[in-house]
Coordinates of C-alpha atoms in Angstrom, one line a residue:
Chain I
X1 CA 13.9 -20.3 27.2
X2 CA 11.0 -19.8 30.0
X3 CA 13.6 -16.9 31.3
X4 CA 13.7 -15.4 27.7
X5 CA 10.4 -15.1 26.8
X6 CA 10.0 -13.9 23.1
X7 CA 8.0 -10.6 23.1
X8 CA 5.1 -10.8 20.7
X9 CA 3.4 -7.4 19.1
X10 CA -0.5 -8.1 18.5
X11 CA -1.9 -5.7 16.1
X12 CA -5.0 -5.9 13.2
X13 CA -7.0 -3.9 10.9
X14 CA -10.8 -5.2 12.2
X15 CA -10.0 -3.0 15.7
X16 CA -9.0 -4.3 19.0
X17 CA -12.3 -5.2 20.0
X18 CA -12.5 -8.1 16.9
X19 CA -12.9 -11.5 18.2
X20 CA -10.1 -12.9 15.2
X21 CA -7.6 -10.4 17.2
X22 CA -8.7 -11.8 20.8
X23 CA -8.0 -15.5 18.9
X24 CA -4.6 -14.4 18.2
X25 CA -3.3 -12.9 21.1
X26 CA -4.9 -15.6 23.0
X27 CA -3.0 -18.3 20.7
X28 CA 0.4 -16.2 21.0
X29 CA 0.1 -15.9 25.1
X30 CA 1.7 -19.5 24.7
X31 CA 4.6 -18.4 23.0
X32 CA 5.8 -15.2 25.0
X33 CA 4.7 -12.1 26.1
X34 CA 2.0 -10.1 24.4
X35 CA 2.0 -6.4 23.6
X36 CA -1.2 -5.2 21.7
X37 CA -1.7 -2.1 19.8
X38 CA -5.0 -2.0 17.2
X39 CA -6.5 0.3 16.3
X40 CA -9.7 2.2 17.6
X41 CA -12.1 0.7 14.9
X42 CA -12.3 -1.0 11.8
X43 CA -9.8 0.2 9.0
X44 CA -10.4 -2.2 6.7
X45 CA -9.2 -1.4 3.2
X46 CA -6.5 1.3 4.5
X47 CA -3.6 -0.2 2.9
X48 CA -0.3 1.2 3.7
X49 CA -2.2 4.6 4.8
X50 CA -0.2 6.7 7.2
X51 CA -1.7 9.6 9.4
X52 CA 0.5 12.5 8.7
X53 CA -2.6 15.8 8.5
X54 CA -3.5 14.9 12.1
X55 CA -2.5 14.1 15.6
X56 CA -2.7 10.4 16.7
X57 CA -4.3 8.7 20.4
X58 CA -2.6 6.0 21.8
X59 CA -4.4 4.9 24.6
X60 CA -3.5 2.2 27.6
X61 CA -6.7 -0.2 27.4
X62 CA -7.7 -3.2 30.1
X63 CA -10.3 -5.1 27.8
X64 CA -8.4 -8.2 28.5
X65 CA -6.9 -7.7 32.1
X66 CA -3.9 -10.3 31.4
X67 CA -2.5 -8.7 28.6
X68 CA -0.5 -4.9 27.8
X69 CA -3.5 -3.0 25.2
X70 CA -3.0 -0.1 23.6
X71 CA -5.9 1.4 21.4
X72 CA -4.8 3.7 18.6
X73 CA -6.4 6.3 16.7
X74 CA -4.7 5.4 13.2
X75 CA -4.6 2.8 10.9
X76 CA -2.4 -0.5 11.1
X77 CA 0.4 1.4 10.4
X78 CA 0.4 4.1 12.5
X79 CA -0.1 1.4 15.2
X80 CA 2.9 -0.4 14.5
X81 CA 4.8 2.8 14.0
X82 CA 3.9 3.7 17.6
X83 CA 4.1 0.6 19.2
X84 CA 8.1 0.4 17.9
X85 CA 8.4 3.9 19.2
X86 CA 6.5 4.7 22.4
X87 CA 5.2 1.1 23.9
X88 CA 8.8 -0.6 23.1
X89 CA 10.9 2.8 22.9
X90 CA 13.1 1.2 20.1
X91 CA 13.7 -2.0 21.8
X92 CA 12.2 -4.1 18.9
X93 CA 9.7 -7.1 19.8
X94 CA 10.7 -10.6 18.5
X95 CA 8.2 -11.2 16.2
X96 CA 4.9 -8.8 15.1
X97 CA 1.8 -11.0 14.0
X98 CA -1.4 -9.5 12.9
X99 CA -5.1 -10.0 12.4
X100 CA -6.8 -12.4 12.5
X101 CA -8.3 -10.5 9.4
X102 CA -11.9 -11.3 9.0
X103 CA -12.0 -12.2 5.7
X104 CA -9.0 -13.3 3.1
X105 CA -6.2 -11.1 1.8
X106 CA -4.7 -13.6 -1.0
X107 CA -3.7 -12.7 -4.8
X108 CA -3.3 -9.2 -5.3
X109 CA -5.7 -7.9 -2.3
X110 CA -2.3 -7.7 -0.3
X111 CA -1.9 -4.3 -1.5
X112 CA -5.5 -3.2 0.0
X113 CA -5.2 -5.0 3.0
X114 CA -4.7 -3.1 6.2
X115 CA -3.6 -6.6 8.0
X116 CA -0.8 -7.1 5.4
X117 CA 0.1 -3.4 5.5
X118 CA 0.9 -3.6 9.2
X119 CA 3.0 -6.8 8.9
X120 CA 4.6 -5.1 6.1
X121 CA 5.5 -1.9 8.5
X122 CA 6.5 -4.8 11.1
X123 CA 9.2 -6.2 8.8
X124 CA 10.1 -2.5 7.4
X125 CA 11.1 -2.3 10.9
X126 CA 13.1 -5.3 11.2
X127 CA 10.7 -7.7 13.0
X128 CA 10.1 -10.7 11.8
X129 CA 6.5 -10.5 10.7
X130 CA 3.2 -12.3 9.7
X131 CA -0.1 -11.6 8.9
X132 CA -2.9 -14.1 9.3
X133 CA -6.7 -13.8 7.6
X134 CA -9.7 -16.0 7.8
X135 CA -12.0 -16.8 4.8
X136 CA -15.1 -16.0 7.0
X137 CA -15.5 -12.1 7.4
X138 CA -18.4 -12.2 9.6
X139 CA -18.0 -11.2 13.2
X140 CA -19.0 -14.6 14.7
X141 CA -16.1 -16.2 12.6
X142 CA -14.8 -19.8 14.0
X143 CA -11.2 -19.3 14.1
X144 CA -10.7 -22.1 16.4
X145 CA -9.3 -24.3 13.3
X146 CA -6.7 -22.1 12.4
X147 CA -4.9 -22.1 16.0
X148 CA -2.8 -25.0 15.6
X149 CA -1.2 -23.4 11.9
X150 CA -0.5 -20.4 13.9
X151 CA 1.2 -22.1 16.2
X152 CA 3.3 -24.0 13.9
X153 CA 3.9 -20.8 12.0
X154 CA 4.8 -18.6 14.1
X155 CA 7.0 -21.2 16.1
X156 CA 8.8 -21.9 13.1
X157 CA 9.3 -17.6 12.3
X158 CA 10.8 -17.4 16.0
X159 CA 13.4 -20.2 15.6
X160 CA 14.3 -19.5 12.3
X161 CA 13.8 -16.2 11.7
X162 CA 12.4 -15.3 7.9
X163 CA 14.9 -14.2 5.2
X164 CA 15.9 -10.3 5.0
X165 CA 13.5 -7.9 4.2
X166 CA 10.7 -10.4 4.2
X167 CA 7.1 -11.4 5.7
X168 CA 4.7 -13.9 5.6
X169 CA 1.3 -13.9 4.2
X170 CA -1.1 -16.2 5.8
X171 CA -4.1 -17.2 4.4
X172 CA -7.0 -20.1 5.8
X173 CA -9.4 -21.6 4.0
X174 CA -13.4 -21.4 5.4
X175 CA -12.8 -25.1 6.0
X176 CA -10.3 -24.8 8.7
X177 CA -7.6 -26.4 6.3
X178 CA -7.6 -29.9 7.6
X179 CA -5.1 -30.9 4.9
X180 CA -1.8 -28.8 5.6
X181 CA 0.5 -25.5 4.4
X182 CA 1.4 -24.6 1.0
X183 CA 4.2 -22.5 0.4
X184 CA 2.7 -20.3 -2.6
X185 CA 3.9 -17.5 -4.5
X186 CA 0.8 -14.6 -5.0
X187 CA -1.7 -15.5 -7.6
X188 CA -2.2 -13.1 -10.8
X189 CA -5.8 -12.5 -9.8
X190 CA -8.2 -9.7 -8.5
X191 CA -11.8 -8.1 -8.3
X192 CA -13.2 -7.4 -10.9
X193 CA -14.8 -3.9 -9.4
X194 CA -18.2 -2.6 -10.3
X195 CA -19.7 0.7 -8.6
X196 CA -23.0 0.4 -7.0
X197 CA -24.7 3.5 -8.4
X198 CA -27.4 5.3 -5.9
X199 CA -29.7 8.2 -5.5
X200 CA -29.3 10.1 -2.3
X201 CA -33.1 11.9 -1.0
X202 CA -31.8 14.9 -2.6
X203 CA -30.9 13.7 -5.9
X204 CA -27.5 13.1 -5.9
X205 CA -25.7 10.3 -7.2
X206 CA -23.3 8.0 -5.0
X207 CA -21.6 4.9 -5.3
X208 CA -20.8 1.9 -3.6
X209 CA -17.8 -0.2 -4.5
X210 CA -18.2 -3.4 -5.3
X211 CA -17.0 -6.6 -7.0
X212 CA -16.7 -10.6 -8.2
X213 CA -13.1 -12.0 -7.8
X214 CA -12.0 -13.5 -10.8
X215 CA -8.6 -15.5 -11.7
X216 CA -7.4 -15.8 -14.6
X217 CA -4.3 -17.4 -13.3
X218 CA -4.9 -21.1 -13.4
X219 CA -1.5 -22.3 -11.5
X220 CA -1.3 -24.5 -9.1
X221 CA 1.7 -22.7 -7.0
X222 CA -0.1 -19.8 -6.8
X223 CA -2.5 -18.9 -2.6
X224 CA -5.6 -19.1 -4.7
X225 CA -4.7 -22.7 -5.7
X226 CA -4.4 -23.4 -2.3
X227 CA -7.1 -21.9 -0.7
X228 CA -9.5 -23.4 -3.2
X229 CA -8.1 -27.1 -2.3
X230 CA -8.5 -26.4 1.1
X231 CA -4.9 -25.8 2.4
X232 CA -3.5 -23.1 4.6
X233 CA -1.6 -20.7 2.1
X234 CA 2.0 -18.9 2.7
X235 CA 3.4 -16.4 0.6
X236 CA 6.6 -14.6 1.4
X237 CA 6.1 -11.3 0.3
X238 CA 8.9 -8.5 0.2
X239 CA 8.7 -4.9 -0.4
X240 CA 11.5 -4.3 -2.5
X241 CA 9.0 -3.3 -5.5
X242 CA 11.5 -3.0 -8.2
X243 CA 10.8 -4.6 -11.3
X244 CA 14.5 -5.6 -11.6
X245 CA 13.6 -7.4 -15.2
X246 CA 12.7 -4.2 -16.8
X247 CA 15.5 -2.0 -15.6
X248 CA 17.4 -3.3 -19.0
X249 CA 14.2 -2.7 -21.3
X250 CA 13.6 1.3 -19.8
X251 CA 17.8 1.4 -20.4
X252 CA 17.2 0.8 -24.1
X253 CA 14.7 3.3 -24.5
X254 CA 15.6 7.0 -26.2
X255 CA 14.7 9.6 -24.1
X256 CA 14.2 13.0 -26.1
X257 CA 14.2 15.8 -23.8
X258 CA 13.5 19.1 -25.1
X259 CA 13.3 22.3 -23.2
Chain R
X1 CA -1.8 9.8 -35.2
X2 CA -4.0 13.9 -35.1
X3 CA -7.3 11.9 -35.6
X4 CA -6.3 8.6 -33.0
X5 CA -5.3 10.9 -29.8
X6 CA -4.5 8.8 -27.2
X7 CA -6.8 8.9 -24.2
X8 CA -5.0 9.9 -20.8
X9 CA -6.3 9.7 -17.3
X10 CA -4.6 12.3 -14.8
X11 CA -5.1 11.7 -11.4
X12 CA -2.8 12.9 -7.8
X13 CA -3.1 12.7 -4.2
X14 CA -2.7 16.2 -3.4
X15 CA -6.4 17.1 -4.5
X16 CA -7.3 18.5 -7.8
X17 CA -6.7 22.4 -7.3
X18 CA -3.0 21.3 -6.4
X19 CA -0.1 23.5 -8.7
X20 CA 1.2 19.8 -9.8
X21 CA -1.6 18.4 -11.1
X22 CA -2.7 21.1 -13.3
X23 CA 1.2 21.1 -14.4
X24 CA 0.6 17.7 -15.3
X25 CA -2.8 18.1 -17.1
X26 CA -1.3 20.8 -19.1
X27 CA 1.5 18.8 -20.2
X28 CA -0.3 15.8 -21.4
X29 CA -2.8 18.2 -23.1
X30 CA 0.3 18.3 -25.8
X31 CA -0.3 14.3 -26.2
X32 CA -3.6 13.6 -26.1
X33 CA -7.2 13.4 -25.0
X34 CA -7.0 14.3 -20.9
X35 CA -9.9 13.4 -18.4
X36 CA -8.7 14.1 -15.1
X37 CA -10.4 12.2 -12.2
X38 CA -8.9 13.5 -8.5
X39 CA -9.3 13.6 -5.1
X40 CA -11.5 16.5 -3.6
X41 CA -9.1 17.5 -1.0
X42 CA -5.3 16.3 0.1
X43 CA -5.1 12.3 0.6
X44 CA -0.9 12.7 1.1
X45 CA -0.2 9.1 2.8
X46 CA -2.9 7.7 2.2
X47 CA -1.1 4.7 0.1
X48 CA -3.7 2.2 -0.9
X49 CA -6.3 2.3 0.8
X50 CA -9.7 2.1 -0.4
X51 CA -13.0 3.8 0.8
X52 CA -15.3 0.7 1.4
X53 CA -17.3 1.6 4.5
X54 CA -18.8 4.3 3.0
X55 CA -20.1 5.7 -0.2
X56 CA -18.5 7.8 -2.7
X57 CA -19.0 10.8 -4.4
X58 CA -18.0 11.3 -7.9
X59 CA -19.1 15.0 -9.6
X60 CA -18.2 16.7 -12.5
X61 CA -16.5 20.0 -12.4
X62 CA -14.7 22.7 -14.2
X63 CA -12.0 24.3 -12.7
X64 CA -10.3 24.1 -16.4
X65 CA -13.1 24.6 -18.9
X66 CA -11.1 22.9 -21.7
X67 CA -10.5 19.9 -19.6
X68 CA -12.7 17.2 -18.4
X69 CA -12.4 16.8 -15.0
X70 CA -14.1 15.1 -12.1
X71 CA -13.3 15.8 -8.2
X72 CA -13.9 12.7 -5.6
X73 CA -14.7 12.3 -2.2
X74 CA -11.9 8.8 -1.9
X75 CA -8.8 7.8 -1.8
X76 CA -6.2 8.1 -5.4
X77 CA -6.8 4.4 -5.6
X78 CA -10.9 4.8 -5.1
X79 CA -10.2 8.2 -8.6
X80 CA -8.5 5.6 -10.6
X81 CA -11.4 2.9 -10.0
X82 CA -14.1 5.0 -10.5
X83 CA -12.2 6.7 -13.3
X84 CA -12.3 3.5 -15.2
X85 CA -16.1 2.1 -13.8
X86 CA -17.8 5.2 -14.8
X87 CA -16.0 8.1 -16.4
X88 CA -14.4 5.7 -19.0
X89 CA -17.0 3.1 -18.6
X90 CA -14.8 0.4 -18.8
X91 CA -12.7 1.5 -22.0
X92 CA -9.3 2.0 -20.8
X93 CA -7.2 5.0 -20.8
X94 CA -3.7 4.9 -23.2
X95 CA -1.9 6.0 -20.5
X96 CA -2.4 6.9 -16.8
X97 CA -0.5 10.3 -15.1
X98 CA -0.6 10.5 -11.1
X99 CA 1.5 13.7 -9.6
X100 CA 2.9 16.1 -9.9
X101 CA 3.2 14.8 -6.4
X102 CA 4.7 18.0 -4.1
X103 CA 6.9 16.5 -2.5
X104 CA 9.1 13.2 -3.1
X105 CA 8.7 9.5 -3.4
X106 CA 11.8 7.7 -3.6
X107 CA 13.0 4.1 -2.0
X108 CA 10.4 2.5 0.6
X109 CA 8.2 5.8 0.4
X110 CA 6.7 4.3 -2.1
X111 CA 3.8 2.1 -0.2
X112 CA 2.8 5.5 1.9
X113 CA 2.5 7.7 -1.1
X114 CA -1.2 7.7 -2.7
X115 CA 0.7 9.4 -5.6
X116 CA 2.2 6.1 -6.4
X117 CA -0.6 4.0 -5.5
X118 CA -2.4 5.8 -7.6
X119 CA 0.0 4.5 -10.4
X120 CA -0.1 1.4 -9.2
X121 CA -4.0 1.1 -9.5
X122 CA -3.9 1.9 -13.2
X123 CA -1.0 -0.6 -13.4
X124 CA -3.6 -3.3 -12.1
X125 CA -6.4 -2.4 -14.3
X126 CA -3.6 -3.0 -17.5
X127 CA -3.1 0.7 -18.2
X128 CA 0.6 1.8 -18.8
X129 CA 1.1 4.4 -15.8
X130 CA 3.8 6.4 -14.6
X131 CA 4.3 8.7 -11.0
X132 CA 5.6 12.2 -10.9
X133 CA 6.8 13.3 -7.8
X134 CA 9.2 16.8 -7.2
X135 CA 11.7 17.5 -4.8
X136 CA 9.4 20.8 -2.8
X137 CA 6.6 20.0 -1.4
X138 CA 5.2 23.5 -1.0
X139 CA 2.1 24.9 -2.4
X140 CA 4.5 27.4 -4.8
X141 CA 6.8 24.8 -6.2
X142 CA 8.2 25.1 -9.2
X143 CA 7.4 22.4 -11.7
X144 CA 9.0 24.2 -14.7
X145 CA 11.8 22.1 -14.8
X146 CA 10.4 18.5 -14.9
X147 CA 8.3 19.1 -17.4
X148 CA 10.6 18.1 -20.7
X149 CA 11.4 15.4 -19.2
X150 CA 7.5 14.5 -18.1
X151 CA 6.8 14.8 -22.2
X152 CA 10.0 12.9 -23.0
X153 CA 8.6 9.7 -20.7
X154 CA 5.3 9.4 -21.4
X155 CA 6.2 10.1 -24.9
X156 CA 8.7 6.9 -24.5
X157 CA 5.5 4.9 -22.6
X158 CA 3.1 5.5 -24.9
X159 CA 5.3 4.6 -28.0
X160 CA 6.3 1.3 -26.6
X161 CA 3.9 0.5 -23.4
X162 CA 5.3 -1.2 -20.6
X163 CA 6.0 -4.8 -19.6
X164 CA 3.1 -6.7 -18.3
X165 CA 2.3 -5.6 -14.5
X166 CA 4.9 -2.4 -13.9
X167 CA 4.8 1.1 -13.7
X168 CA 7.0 4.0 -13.6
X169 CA 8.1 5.8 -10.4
X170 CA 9.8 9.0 -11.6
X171 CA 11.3 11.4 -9.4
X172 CA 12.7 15.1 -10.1
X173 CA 15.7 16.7 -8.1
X174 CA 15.1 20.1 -6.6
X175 CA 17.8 21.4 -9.0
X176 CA 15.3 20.5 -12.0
X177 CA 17.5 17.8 -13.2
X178 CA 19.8 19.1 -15.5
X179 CA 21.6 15.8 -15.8
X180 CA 19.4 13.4 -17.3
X181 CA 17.3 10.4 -16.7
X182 CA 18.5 7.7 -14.5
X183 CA 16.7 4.2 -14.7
X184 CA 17.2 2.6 -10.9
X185 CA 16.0 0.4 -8.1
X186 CA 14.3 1.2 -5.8
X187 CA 16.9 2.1 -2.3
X188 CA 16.8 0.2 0.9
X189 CA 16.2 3.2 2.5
X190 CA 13.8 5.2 4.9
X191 CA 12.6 7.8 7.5
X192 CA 13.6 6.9 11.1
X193 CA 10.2 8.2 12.6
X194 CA 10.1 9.5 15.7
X195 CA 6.3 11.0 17.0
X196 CA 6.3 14.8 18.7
X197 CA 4.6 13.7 21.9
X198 CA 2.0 16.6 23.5
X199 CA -0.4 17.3 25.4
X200 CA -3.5 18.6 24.9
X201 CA -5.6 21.4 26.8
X202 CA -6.8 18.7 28.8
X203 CA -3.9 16.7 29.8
X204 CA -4.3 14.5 27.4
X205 CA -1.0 12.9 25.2
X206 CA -1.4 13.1 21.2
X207 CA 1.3 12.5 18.6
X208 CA 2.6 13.4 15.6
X209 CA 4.1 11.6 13.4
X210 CA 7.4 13.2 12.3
X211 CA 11.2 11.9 10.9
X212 CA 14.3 11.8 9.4
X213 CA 15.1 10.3 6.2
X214 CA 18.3 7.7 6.5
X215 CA 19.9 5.6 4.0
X216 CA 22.0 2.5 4.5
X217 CA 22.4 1.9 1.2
X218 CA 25.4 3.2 -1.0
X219 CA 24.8 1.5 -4.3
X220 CA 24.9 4.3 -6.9
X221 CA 22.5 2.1 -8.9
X222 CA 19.7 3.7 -6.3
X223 CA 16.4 6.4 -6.9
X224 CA 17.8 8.0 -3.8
X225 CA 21.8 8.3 -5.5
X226 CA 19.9 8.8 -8.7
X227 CA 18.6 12.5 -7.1
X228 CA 21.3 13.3 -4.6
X229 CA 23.0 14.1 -7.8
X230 CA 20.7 15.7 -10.0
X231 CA 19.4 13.0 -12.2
X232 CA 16.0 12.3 -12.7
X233 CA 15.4 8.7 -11.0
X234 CA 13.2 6.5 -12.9
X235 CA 12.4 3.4 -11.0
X236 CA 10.0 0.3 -13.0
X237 CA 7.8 -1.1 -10.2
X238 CA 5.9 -4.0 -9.7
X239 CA 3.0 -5.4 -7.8
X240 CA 3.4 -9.0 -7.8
X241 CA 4.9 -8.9 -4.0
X242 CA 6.1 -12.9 -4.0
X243 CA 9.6 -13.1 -2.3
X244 CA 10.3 -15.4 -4.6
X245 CA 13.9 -16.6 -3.4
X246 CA 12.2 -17.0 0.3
X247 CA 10.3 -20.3 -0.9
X248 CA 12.4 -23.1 -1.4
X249 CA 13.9 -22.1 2.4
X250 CA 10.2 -21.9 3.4
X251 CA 9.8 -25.2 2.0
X252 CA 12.6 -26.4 4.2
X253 CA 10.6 -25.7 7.0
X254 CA 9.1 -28.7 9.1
X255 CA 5.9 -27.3 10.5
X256 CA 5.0 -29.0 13.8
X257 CA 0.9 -28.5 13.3
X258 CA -0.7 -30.0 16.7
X259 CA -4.5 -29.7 17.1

């Protein structure tokens, strides 16, 4: 095993210079060797967004002499989309962990998440993936609780592997989640959004976008559940997004197409 | 039915003077009330993100006197939000339009395309919502051809809604479809990228992203089989991401958490 190291790919949506990345790649250093590509700055909220109208940087970076940095341009995408590429040519890491988000990406907020969206692109790509977020989004965040779960976790993803076309969605409570993992399925829940309205000095209106999470969905299998009862939540997430139950329902429809 | 039009909110991700949105508009001009709320300028790949470390914009304008319309500085998520928060003030839409996307996207293309997250949005706020995208993705497309069946599915939507949290990804040929309407999952299929590596005037490397679509997957029950010959690919989507046969073998897991 110390011969075989596993190779890890470090990546996150807060930028490379976040202290929850630095936790991360300083918690997967103990498990094999440690590639990092993250982007620039902060691109929180990208999603699954792609740079496709413009050229991308990807830059060799010693912020942390000990381990391989690259600083990208793009968003969490593009990063892991490059680091498959051009940092590992093709030769796939072992497993691709990212964030440690600043701030929680549970329920629906998946979707908005940049952290998710580059462990998604990980496991698109065939690497068994995980993303990892904090329910403290400031920058002075204590991560230190959440080192040991990360450990577990990702120990667990390198010796078994996760199930095809699968990732892991890993969220910790602001308590440090002294009382274990819950294996969750997503809750039915999200912000409930409200636009900040402004004046600009010249008159104009903006907006800011804004919100108050609110679940309606009151299950106790769900990552809200666990998060609110102080347990580390794991959802596997796929992205197959085919509503298989209502292929039969659009098959009964009558379709009337006229020129 | 003439005096209870049904309200419909157009939106795209190729910026509101695109050739497919005002295709689309027209069309669902013949089925109700349209307010069209769309990005200011090209957001292609843009997926889900949202615009949260900066303000937005939101203006009025008429590009179509007869139709309401509103140009903004976000993403196709941020229209659809603000669409709702302030143009419709928090009285949902009958139905919500995103496309005609120039260009395709079938199988995993999906989470890049802001066409789809678009849909996706209105999904999430409860509005029945449907994707257009077409087979050319050049300014002088010719949308002729889809647009029967366009009236023919939202027709079918907004006669019977859809089932709780999905949404329509609908796909045209190039041939215009003669064939019919094909109702499909989603393929396990997409582009193997490669990046065009350069240098700049000053020695500097930048990449572009570029690729070629690949498909592993034969089924003939797929979007991607659905269009290679000639149908119209309809594909229900959903947004609840749970892998939901991953957790009982999660659950078999025996996580080794050491502080």
């Amino acid at each position: 095993m110390k011969n075989n190291k596993p190779t890890i790919l470090v990546v996150n949506d807060d930028g490379i210079d976040a202290p929850g990345i630095k936790v991360l790649m300083d918690t997967m250093k103990d498990l094999g060797k440690v590639v990092v590509v993250a982007p620039d700055g902060p691109q929180s909220g990208t999603g699954h967004a792609i740079t496709i109208a413009k050229p991308l940087r990807l830059d060799r970076v010693h912020i942390y002499p000990d381990i391989e940095m690259y600083k990208c341009s793009g968003t969490p995408v593009d990063c892991v989309k490059l680091a498959v590429n051009q940092v590992f040519k093709g030769k796939k890491p072992d497993l691709c962990v990212s964030g440690i988000n600043h701030g929680l990406n549970h329920s629906i907020n998946i979707l908005y998440s940049g952290t998710m969206s580059a462990a998604m692109e990980g496991a698109i790509e065939g690497i068994p993936s995980i993303g990892f977020s904090y329910d403290d989004f400031t920058y002075d965040a204590d991560f230190s609780k959440c080192v040991p779960f990360i450990r577990a976790i990702a120990n667990q993803v390198l010796e078994h592997g996760l199930p095809a076309a699968t990732l892991l969605n890993v969220n910790f409570p602001k308590t440090g989640a002294a009382r274990g993992i819950k294996i969750c399925r997503q809750a039915n829940a999200k912000y409930a959004e409200e636009f900040d309205e402004r004046l600009d000095p010249h008159q104009r209106n903006y907006y800011w976008l804004t919100g108050v999470f609110q679940s309606g969905d009151k299950g106790e299998d769900t990552d809200v559940w666990a998060l609110d009862n102080d347990y580390v939540s794991v959802v596997p997430v796929q992205f197959d997004l085919t509503a298989h139950h209502a292929i039969p329902i659009l098959n009964s429809w009558q379709f009337d197409v006229k020129a």
